[in-house]
């Protein structure tokens, strides 16, 4: 018999504690996106909605650029520099977010960053020069680091058999925010300008109140209703005797793992390319094909909306290939999908008609976003010990890629036209995926190599 001071065995509590099937670590082995069951599916919905609000905030600026650049007298170089600044801020914050998640947990790290960056967007009401506009984009871009917390949170809640799907759907649905804001922000501006008789200058500034409040509200919901791990808060988990408390060792273990750097590079030319397109696509159609701002916003929105199915599809494909072919399947799937995306990107820059460009853009958006989902189908397997650091490295790679493509091809001071830059970006995507051939896991193998030994006999600290 149990005394009053004793707890019942863990296995006896599992059926009552969780309403979803779990593994030995209490991570979910099922994915039910229509469920709100706690803690797994509630964490999923809080994670994607919180990141959705960050994408909505960060990309609320590009669809209003035709008005903003006129009001602030921005040159093409100013606009390009501001785009680079938005991603540069994200690089710094994503690098820091990985270790922050390892130390404090994804819930606290995510909510804190959202609450700090939301008021920055409100400062748009006071900017009056190109420099202040560039600084605004730089600091608002910090909020995109919540992507790292999102993927860390999903990897903490879902087992290996379904983590690719969970990561893909969570990030994919969140990325829809970059599309919805392209559609919504011009409408908000128009309502303020027409229905409330505000000037154009006042209208675009006031429009940013909406994304700022939305982001802050989601951060508060994460704090109030979120749970870091299936068994409780992250701080309590960190105090357990079997938890590695050497935080420096965790960090060094992550940054010295070459697989994290390779995935960061390839992610830089799938998600990084997606970020660049989010930044330039509305202005591209506005300038090249002469459509109005609202139409350009609708076209750009369709690029982001594809995330609703494309990135989750990448996660599903990764999990299915993993179950059938192991790690080799996950890596080959990523290479094929990202290479196809690169070919479509080259084609997009060479299409001369409006509707032809829209069609190719839709196909390109599906494959480039699916490649992102496939990437994070591999990330959770790189290092269990330093999962936050690896997630941060890979996520930062995405924004580094965006900075590189924006700086080299779309900075406003380059000799390339925008359409030529888009095609060159596709070439960079294809070349970057070749580095996947260097990834090898001793227990699982690589694209061309078999495992070094039986994974059942392999118990790495990493």
Short mmCIF file of C-alpha atoms in Angstrom, two decimals:
data_model
loop_
_atom_site.label_atom_id
_atom_site.label_comp_id
_atom_site.label_asym_id
_atom_site.label_seq_id
_atom_site.Cartn_x
_atom_site.Cartn_y
_atom_site.Cartn_z
CA UNK A 1 0.00 0.00 0.00
CA UNK A 2 1.02 3.58 -0.59
CA UNK A 3 1.51 5.93 2.36
CA UNK A 4 -0.05 9.38 2.35
CA UNK A 5 3.33 10.90 1.46
CA UNK A 6 3.89 8.67 -1.52
CA UNK A 7 2.86 9.39 -5.12
CA UNK A 8 1.34 6.72 -7.32
CA UNK A 9 3.58 5.27 -10.04
CA UNK A 10 3.79 7.49 -13.13
CA UNK A 11 2.36 4.87 -15.46
CA UNK A 12 -0.86 4.74 -13.44
CA UNK A 13 -1.43 8.46 -13.88
CA UNK A 14 -0.82 8.72 -17.64
CA UNK A 15 -4.34 7.80 -18.83
CA UNK A 16 -5.83 10.53 -16.61
CA UNK A 17 -3.07 13.07 -17.03
CA UNK A 18 -3.10 13.23 -20.84
CA UNK A 19 -6.00 12.99 -23.26
CA UNK A 20 -3.64 12.17 -26.13
CA UNK A 21 -1.27 9.23 -26.70
CA UNK A 22 2.26 9.93 -25.42
CA UNK A 23 5.66 8.24 -25.42
CA UNK A 24 7.93 7.46 -22.46
CA UNK A 25 8.91 11.15 -22.20
CA UNK A 26 5.22 12.17 -22.24
CA UNK A 27 5.61 13.74 -25.67
CA UNK A 28 2.56 13.40 -27.89
CA UNK A 29 2.66 10.66 -30.53
CA UNK A 30 -0.52 12.01 -32.11
CA UNK A 31 -1.28 15.38 -33.68
CA UNK A 32 -4.85 16.70 -33.41
CA UNK A 33 -4.97 20.28 -34.71
CA UNK A 34 -8.69 20.65 -33.98
CA UNK A 35 -8.19 19.81 -30.31
CA UNK A 36 -7.48 22.19 -27.42
CA UNK A 37 -6.42 19.46 -25.01
CA UNK A 38 -3.82 20.46 -22.46
CA UNK A 39 -0.88 20.63 -22.49
CA UNK A 40 0.20 19.45 -25.96
CA UNK A 41 -2.43 20.88 -28.29
CA UNK A 42 -2.98 24.01 -26.22
CA UNK A 43 0.74 24.73 -26.52
CA UNK A 44 0.47 24.16 -30.26
CA UNK A 45 -2.31 26.72 -30.71
CA UNK A 46 -0.66 29.30 -28.45
CA UNK A 47 2.66 28.85 -30.25
CA UNK A 48 1.37 29.31 -33.78
CA UNK A 49 -0.94 32.19 -32.92
CA UNK A 50 1.81 34.02 -31.05
CA UNK A 51 4.23 33.63 -33.96
CA UNK A 52 1.42 34.54 -36.37
CA UNK A 53 1.08 37.89 -34.59
CA UNK A 54 4.84 38.48 -34.91
CA UNK A 55 4.81 37.82 -38.65
CA UNK A 56 1.78 40.05 -38.98
CA UNK A 57 3.62 42.87 -37.18
CA UNK A 58 6.94 42.53 -38.98
CA UNK A 59 5.42 42.41 -42.46
CA UNK A 60 2.74 45.01 -41.82
CA UNK A 61 5.14 47.61 -43.22
CA UNK A 62 5.94 46.37 -46.79
CA UNK A 63 2.34 46.55 -48.15
CA UNK A 64 2.18 50.23 -47.19
CA UNK A 65 5.56 51.10 -48.73
CA UNK A 66 4.08 52.93 -51.76
CA UNK A 67 2.57 55.43 -49.30
CA UNK A 68 5.36 55.41 -46.73
CA UNK A 69 8.16 55.99 -49.24
CA UNK A 70 6.29 58.97 -50.65
CA UNK A 71 5.55 60.45 -47.22
CA UNK A 72 9.10 60.03 -45.89
CA UNK A 73 10.86 60.68 -49.23
CA UNK A 74 12.53 57.28 -49.17
CA UNK A 75 14.91 56.39 -51.99
CA UNK A 76 15.17 52.83 -53.40
CA UNK A 77 18.38 52.47 -51.38
CA UNK A 78 16.57 53.52 -48.19
CA UNK A 79 13.84 50.94 -48.81
CA UNK A 80 16.42 48.21 -49.50
CA UNK A 81 18.45 49.12 -46.42
CA UNK A 82 15.32 49.04 -44.26
CA UNK A 83 14.51 45.57 -45.56
CA UNK A 84 18.00 44.39 -44.68
CA UNK A 85 17.70 46.01 -41.25
CA UNK A 86 14.51 44.07 -40.47
CA UNK A 87 16.29 40.78 -41.07
CA UNK A 88 19.53 41.88 -39.37
CA UNK A 89 17.59 42.48 -36.17
CA UNK A 90 16.07 39.05 -36.48
CA UNK A 91 19.51 37.40 -36.83
CA UNK A 92 20.68 38.79 -33.50
CA UNK A 93 17.51 37.91 -31.65
CA UNK A 94 17.25 34.39 -33.11
CA UNK A 95 20.79 33.58 -32.06
CA UNK A 96 19.92 34.68 -28.53
CA UNK A 97 16.51 32.97 -28.50
CA UNK A 98 17.94 29.45 -28.75
CA UNK A 99 19.99 29.65 -25.53
CA UNK A 100 17.14 31.61 -23.89
CA UNK A 101 14.78 28.71 -24.55
CA UNK A 102 17.33 26.26 -23.15
CA UNK A 103 17.69 28.38 -20.00
CA UNK A 104 14.18 29.72 -19.34
CA UNK A 105 11.84 27.70 -21.53
CA UNK A 106 9.98 28.68 -24.73
CA UNK A 107 6.94 30.19 -23.02
CA UNK A 108 8.75 32.89 -21.01
CA UNK A 109 11.29 33.62 -23.75
CA UNK A 110 8.61 34.03 -26.42
CA UNK A 111 6.21 36.17 -24.41
CA UNK A 112 8.95 38.47 -23.12
CA UNK A 113 10.24 39.24 -26.59
CA UNK A 114 6.73 39.90 -27.93
CA UNK A 115 5.91 42.29 -25.09
CA UNK A 116 9.17 44.18 -25.62
CA UNK A 117 8.83 44.56 -29.40
CA UNK A 118 5.09 45.30 -29.67
CA UNK A 119 5.42 48.92 -28.42
CA UNK A 120 8.22 49.53 -30.92
CA UNK A 121 5.75 49.21 -33.76
CA UNK A 122 3.67 51.98 -32.19
CA UNK A 123 6.67 54.31 -32.50
CA UNK A 124 5.87 54.47 -36.22
CA UNK A 125 3.66 57.40 -35.27
CA UNK A 126 6.78 59.46 -34.58
CA UNK A 127 9.17 58.59 -37.42
CA UNK A 128 9.90 61.33 -39.92
CA UNK A 129 13.16 60.43 -41.69
CA UNK A 130 14.73 57.56 -43.61
CA UNK A 131 17.02 56.78 -40.68
CA UNK A 132 14.15 56.49 -38.22
CA UNK A 133 12.30 54.24 -40.66
CA UNK A 134 15.34 51.95 -40.98
CA UNK A 135 15.69 51.78 -37.18
CA UNK A 136 11.98 50.97 -36.85
CA UNK A 137 12.30 48.00 -39.17
CA UNK A 138 15.46 46.85 -37.41
CA UNK A 139 13.88 46.67 -33.96
CA UNK A 140 10.50 45.35 -35.10
CA UNK A 141 12.38 42.51 -36.84
CA UNK A 142 13.52 41.23 -33.44
CA UNK A 143 10.07 39.72 -32.92
CA UNK A 144 10.71 37.09 -35.62
CA UNK A 145 12.98 35.31 -33.13
CA UNK A 146 9.77 33.87 -31.69
CA UNK A 147 10.04 31.35 -34.52
CA UNK A 148 12.85 29.64 -32.60
CA UNK A 149 10.70 29.45 -29.46
CA UNK A 150 7.84 28.10 -31.57
CA UNK A 151 9.90 25.21 -32.96
CA UNK A 152 11.55 24.53 -29.60
CA UNK A 153 8.13 24.36 -27.95
CA UNK A 154 6.78 21.91 -30.52
CA UNK A 155 9.90 19.74 -30.25
CA UNK A 156 9.41 19.68 -26.46
CA UNK A 157 5.77 18.59 -26.77
CA UNK A 158 5.73 16.14 -29.70
CA UNK A 159 7.53 12.85 -30.22
CA UNK A 160 9.90 12.11 -33.12
CA UNK A 161 7.20 10.27 -35.07
CA UNK A 162 5.06 13.41 -35.36
CA UNK A 163 7.41 16.32 -34.60
CA UNK A 164 7.93 17.14 -38.29
CA UNK A 165 4.19 17.56 -38.73
CA UNK A 166 3.82 19.60 -35.53
CA UNK A 167 6.72 21.88 -36.45
CA UNK A 168 5.47 22.25 -40.01
CA UNK A 169 1.88 23.09 -39.14
CA UNK A 170 2.79 25.41 -36.27
CA UNK A 171 5.28 27.44 -38.32
CA UNK A 172 3.22 27.18 -41.51
CA UNK A 173 0.05 28.51 -39.98
CA UNK A 174 2.05 31.24 -38.26
CA UNK A 175 3.69 32.27 -41.53
CA UNK A 176 0.23 32.95 -42.95
CA UNK A 177 0.48 36.12 -40.90
CA UNK A 178 2.98 37.47 -43.42
CA UNK A 179 0.36 36.97 -46.12
CA UNK A 180 -2.69 38.18 -44.23
CA UNK A 181 -0.98 41.43 -43.28
CA UNK A 182 -0.32 42.13 -46.98
CA UNK A 183 -4.06 41.96 -47.50
CA UNK A 184 -5.31 43.59 -44.31
CA UNK A 185 -2.97 46.55 -43.83
CA UNK A 186 -3.97 48.34 -47.09
CA UNK A 187 -7.62 47.86 -46.06
CA UNK A 188 -7.00 49.34 -42.61
CA UNK A 189 -5.17 52.25 -44.21
CA UNK A 190 -8.03 52.82 -46.66
CA UNK A 191 -10.66 52.76 -43.90
CA UNK A 192 -8.74 55.29 -41.81
CA UNK A 193 -8.03 57.48 -44.80
CA UNK A 194 -11.54 57.38 -46.32
CA UNK A 195 -14.06 56.63 -43.57
CA UNK A 196 -12.37 58.60 -40.81
CA UNK A 197 -11.09 61.40 -43.08
CA UNK A 198 -7.53 61.12 -41.80
CA UNK A 199 -4.63 62.27 -43.95
CA UNK A 200 -2.52 59.63 -45.69
CA UNK A 201 0.38 60.36 -43.36
CA UNK A 202 -1.75 59.93 -40.24
CA UNK A 203 -3.57 56.88 -41.63
CA UNK A 204 -0.54 54.70 -42.27
CA UNK A 205 0.92 55.57 -38.88
CA UNK A 206 -2.34 54.82 -37.04
CA UNK A 207 -2.75 51.53 -38.90
CA UNK A 208 0.13 49.98 -36.94
CA UNK A 209 -1.87 50.12 -33.72
CA UNK A 210 -3.71 46.97 -34.86
CA UNK A 211 -0.72 44.60 -35.23
CA UNK A 212 0.95 46.00 -32.08
CA UNK A 213 -2.08 45.30 -29.87
CA UNK A 214 -2.59 41.87 -31.44
CA UNK A 215 1.01 40.88 -30.70
CA UNK A 216 0.85 42.06 -27.08
CA UNK A 217 -2.44 40.21 -26.46
CA UNK A 218 -1.02 36.93 -27.76
CA UNK A 219 2.05 37.30 -25.53
CA UNK A 220 -0.17 37.67 -22.46
CA UNK A 221 -2.17 34.59 -23.47
CA UNK A 222 1.03 32.55 -23.78
CA UNK A 223 2.00 33.56 -20.25
CA UNK A 224 -1.46 32.92 -18.82
CA UNK A 225 -2.36 29.62 -20.50
CA UNK A 226 0.86 28.07 -21.81
CA UNK A 227 2.91 25.20 -20.38
CA UNK A 228 6.53 24.63 -21.42
CA UNK A 229 6.68 20.85 -21.13
CA UNK A 230 4.20 17.97 -20.86
CA UNK A 231 5.04 17.59 -17.17
CA UNK A 232 5.04 21.22 -16.14
CA UNK A 233 7.04 24.42 -16.13
CA UNK A 234 10.53 24.54 -17.56
CA UNK A 235 12.11 25.93 -14.39
CA UNK A 236 10.98 22.91 -12.38
CA UNK A 237 12.28 20.59 -15.08
CA UNK A 238 15.67 22.32 -14.97
CA UNK A 239 15.95 21.51 -11.24
CA UNK A 240 15.66 17.75 -11.75
CA UNK A 241 18.91 15.89 -10.87
CA UNK A 242 19.20 14.21 -14.27
CA UNK A 243 18.94 17.49 -16.18
CA UNK A 244 22.21 18.74 -17.64
CA UNK A 245 22.92 21.97 -15.73
CA UNK A 246 26.10 22.89 -17.62
CA UNK A 247 24.63 25.66 -19.74
CA UNK A 248 27.99 26.55 -21.28
CA UNK A 249 28.45 22.92 -22.31
CA UNK A 250 25.00 22.90 -23.88
CA UNK A 251 25.84 25.99 -25.91
CA UNK A 252 29.25 24.72 -27.03
CA UNK A 253 27.81 21.32 -27.88
CA UNK A 254 25.30 23.03 -30.18
CA UNK A 255 27.55 25.48 -32.00
CA UNK A 256 30.23 22.85 -32.66
CA UNK A 257 27.75 20.49 -34.34
CA UNK A 258 28.39 20.95 -38.06
CA UNK A 259 24.93 19.62 -38.97
CA UNK A 260 23.38 22.70 -37.39
CA UNK A 261 25.50 24.96 -39.61
CA UNK A 262 24.58 23.03 -42.75
CA UNK A 263 20.88 23.21 -41.95
CA UNK A 264 21.29 26.91 -41.17
CA UNK A 265 22.75 27.43 -44.65
CA UNK A 266 20.04 25.51 -46.49
CA UNK A 267 17.35 27.17 -44.37
CA UNK A 268 18.84 30.52 -45.33
CA UNK A 269 17.91 29.79 -48.92
CA UNK A 270 14.41 28.46 -48.38
CA UNK A 271 12.95 30.41 -45.46
CA UNK A 272 15.40 33.27 -46.08
CA UNK A 273 14.18 33.49 -49.67
CA UNK A 274 10.59 33.41 -48.42
CA UNK A 275 11.31 36.36 -46.11
CA UNK A 276 12.90 38.29 -48.96
CA UNK A 277 9.88 37.66 -51.18
CA UNK A 278 7.55 38.83 -48.40
CA UNK A 279 9.58 42.03 -48.34
CA UNK A 280 9.63 42.74 -52.07
CA UNK A 281 6.70 40.96 -53.71
CA UNK A 282 3.99 43.62 -53.29
CA UNK A 283 6.30 46.41 -54.44
CA UNK A 284 7.53 44.19 -57.32
CA UNK A 285 4.05 43.69 -58.78
CA UNK A 286 3.15 47.34 -58.07
CA UNK A 287 6.18 48.64 -59.99
CA UNK A 288 6.62 46.06 -62.75
CA UNK A 289 3.02 45.38 -63.77
CA UNK A 290 1.41 48.69 -62.75
CA UNK A 291 -1.28 47.22 -60.46
CA UNK A 292 -2.65 49.39 -57.63
CA UNK A 293 -1.61 49.00 -54.00
CA UNK A 294 -4.66 46.91 -53.01
CA UNK A 295 -4.20 44.49 -55.93
CA UNK A 296 -0.48 44.17 -55.21
CA UNK A 297 -1.39 43.38 -51.61
CA UNK A 298 -3.79 40.64 -52.67
CA UNK A 299 -1.15 39.05 -54.92
CA UNK A 300 1.48 39.25 -52.19
CA UNK A 301 -1.00 37.81 -49.69
CA UNK A 302 -1.46 34.71 -51.85
CA UNK A 303 2.28 34.06 -51.49
CA UNK A 304 2.02 34.04 -47.69
CA UNK A 305 -1.34 32.22 -47.57
CA UNK A 306 0.24 29.17 -49.20
CA UNK A 307 1.91 28.51 -45.83
CA UNK A 308 -1.42 27.24 -44.54
CA UNK A 309 -0.84 23.98 -46.43
CA UNK A 310 2.68 24.11 -47.88
CA UNK A 311 4.88 24.13 -44.79
CA UNK A 312 2.69 21.54 -42.98
CA UNK A 313 2.91 19.41 -46.12
CA UNK A 314 6.69 19.60 -45.84
CA UNK A 315 6.47 18.36 -42.25
CA UNK A 316 4.13 15.51 -43.23
CA UNK A 317 6.38 14.45 -46.10
CA UNK A 318 9.42 14.54 -43.81
CA UNK A 319 7.72 12.31 -41.22
CA UNK A 320 6.48 9.85 -43.85
CA UNK A 321 9.84 9.63 -45.55
CA UNK A 322 11.46 9.24 -42.15
CA UNK A 323 9.19 6.33 -41.22
CA UNK A 324 9.82 4.57 -44.53
CA UNK A 325 13.44 5.41 -45.35
CA UNK A 326 14.86 6.80 -42.12
CA UNK A 327 17.05 9.90 -42.04
CA UNK A 328 18.08 9.29 -45.64
CA UNK A 329 14.47 9.87 -46.70
CA UNK A 330 14.20 13.12 -44.75
CA UNK A 331 17.38 14.51 -46.30
CA UNK A 332 16.57 13.44 -49.86
CA UNK A 333 13.07 14.87 -49.54
CA UNK A 334 14.48 18.23 -48.45
CA UNK A 335 16.97 18.28 -51.33
CA UNK A 336 14.39 17.48 -54.01
CA UNK A 337 11.78 19.98 -52.80
CA UNK A 338 14.22 22.85 -52.33
CA UNK A 339 15.83 22.22 -55.73
CA UNK A 340 12.41 22.34 -57.42
CA UNK A 341 11.71 25.59 -55.55
CA UNK A 342 14.97 27.03 -56.88
CA UNK A 343 14.03 26.15 -60.46
CA UNK A 344 10.63 27.82 -60.07
CA UNK A 345 12.30 30.91 -58.58
CA UNK A 346 14.52 31.18 -61.67
CA UNK A 347 11.43 30.87 -63.86
CA UNK A 348 9.52 33.51 -61.87
CA UNK A 349 12.11 36.14 -62.69
CA UNK A 350 11.85 35.37 -66.40
CA UNK A 351 8.04 35.52 -66.81
CA UNK A 352 6.88 38.74 -68.50
CA UNK A 353 3.11 38.55 -68.06
CA UNK A 354 1.13 39.43 -64.95
CA UNK A 355 -0.95 36.26 -64.75
CA UNK A 356 1.98 34.07 -65.74
CA UNK A 357 3.98 35.57 -62.88
CA UNK A 358 1.13 34.99 -60.44
CA UNK A 359 0.82 31.31 -61.42
CA UNK A 360 4.55 30.63 -61.20
CA UNK A 361 4.74 32.56 -57.92
CA UNK A 362 2.05 30.31 -56.41
CA UNK A 363 3.93 27.15 -57.41
CA UNK A 364 7.18 28.61 -56.13
CA UNK A 365 5.63 29.63 -52.82
CA UNK A 366 4.36 26.09 -52.21
CA UNK A 367 7.74 24.43 -52.75
CA UNK A 368 9.90 26.99 -50.97
CA UNK A 369 7.66 26.89 -47.90
CA UNK A 370 7.45 23.08 -47.97
CA UNK A 371 11.27 23.03 -47.95
CA UNK A 372 11.20 25.00 -44.70
CA UNK A 373 8.89 22.38 -43.19
CA UNK A 374 11.21 19.59 -44.36
CA UNK A 375 14.19 21.38 -42.79
CA UNK A 376 12.59 21.41 -39.36
CA UNK A 377 11.68 17.77 -39.86
CA UNK A 378 15.43 17.15 -39.52
CA UNK A 379 16.38 19.75 -36.87
CA UNK A 380 14.95 17.94 -33.79
CA UNK A 381 17.21 14.94 -34.50
CA UNK A 382 20.47 16.91 -34.63
CA UNK A 383 20.98 17.32 -30.87
CA UNK A 384 18.57 16.50 -28.07
CA UNK A 385 20.89 18.06 -25.53
CA UNK A 386 21.25 21.38 -27.37
CA UNK A 387 17.94 21.52 -29.19
CA UNK A 388 17.42 25.22 -28.46
CA UNK A 389 20.87 26.17 -29.74
CA UNK A 390 20.44 24.13 -32.94
CA UNK A 391 16.98 25.62 -33.50
CA UNK A 392 18.43 29.08 -32.99
CA UNK A 393 21.31 28.43 -35.39
CA UNK A 394 18.98 27.13 -38.07
CA UNK A 395 16.45 29.89 -37.54
CA UNK A 396 19.17 32.52 -37.67
CA UNK A 397 20.37 30.97 -40.90
CA UNK A 398 16.99 31.83 -42.36
CA UNK A 399 17.37 35.50 -41.60
CA UNK A 400 21.04 35.54 -42.63
CA UNK A 401 19.95 34.21 -46.01
CA UNK A 402 17.35 36.96 -46.22
CA UNK A 403 19.98 39.61 -45.46
CA UNK A 404 22.38 38.18 -48.04
CA UNK A 405 19.79 38.02 -50.82
CA UNK A 406 18.39 41.45 -49.94
CA UNK A 407 21.86 43.01 -49.80
CA UNK A 408 23.26 41.41 -52.94
CA UNK A 409 20.18 41.47 -55.13
CA UNK A 410 17.54 43.93 -53.84
CA UNK A 411 19.34 46.66 -51.90
CA UNK A 412 18.38 49.39 -54.35
CA UNK A 413 22.02 50.12 -55.18
CA UNK A 414 22.72 46.95 -57.18
CA UNK A 415 22.95 46.83 -60.97
CA UNK A 416 20.37 44.02 -61.18
CA UNK A 417 16.73 44.56 -61.98
CA UNK A 418 14.31 43.01 -59.51
CA UNK A 419 13.32 40.26 -61.94
CA UNK A 420 16.97 39.36 -62.56
CA UNK A 421 17.57 39.32 -58.81
CA UNK A 422 14.72 36.86 -58.34
CA UNK A 423 16.23 34.47 -60.91
CA UNK A 424 19.69 34.72 -59.34
CA UNK A 425 18.12 33.97 -55.97
CA UNK A 426 16.84 30.69 -57.44
CA UNK A 427 20.38 29.75 -58.49
CA UNK A 428 21.59 30.39 -54.94
CA UNK A 429 18.87 28.09 -53.61
CA UNK A 430 19.93 25.20 -55.83
CA UNK A 431 23.62 25.56 -54.95
CA UNK A 432 22.97 25.74 -51.19
CA UNK A 433 21.07 22.44 -51.13
CA UNK A 434 24.18 20.56 -52.30
CA UNK A 435 25.60 20.92 -48.78
CA UNK A 436 22.99 18.46 -47.51
CA UNK A 437 25.15 15.68 -48.94
CA UNK A 438 27.69 16.31 -46.14
CA UNK A 439 25.23 15.54 -43.32
CA UNK A 440 25.76 12.14 -41.72
CA UNK A 441 24.37 10.73 -38.47
CA UNK A 442 26.36 7.78 -37.02
CA UNK A 443 23.16 6.06 -35.92
CA UNK A 444 21.05 6.90 -39.02
CA UNK A 445 23.40 7.57 -41.90
CA UNK A 446 23.07 10.29 -44.56
CA UNK A 447 21.94 10.80 -48.15
CA UNK A 448 24.52 8.38 -49.57
CA UNK A 449 25.96 6.65 -46.50
CA UNK A 450 24.59 3.90 -44.27
CA UNK A 451 24.65 4.15 -40.45
CA UNK A 452 28.01 3.56 -38.82
CA UNK A 453 26.42 1.13 -36.36
CA UNK A 454 23.08 -0.04 -35.00
CA UNK A 455 21.18 2.96 -33.61
CA UNK A 456 19.75 0.75 -30.86
CA UNK A 457 23.24 0.49 -29.38
CA UNK A 458 23.89 4.21 -29.69
CA UNK A 459 23.15 6.48 -26.75
CA UNK A 460 24.68 9.91 -27.44
CA UNK A 461 24.77 12.75 -24.94
CA UNK A 462 24.38 15.06 -27.93
#
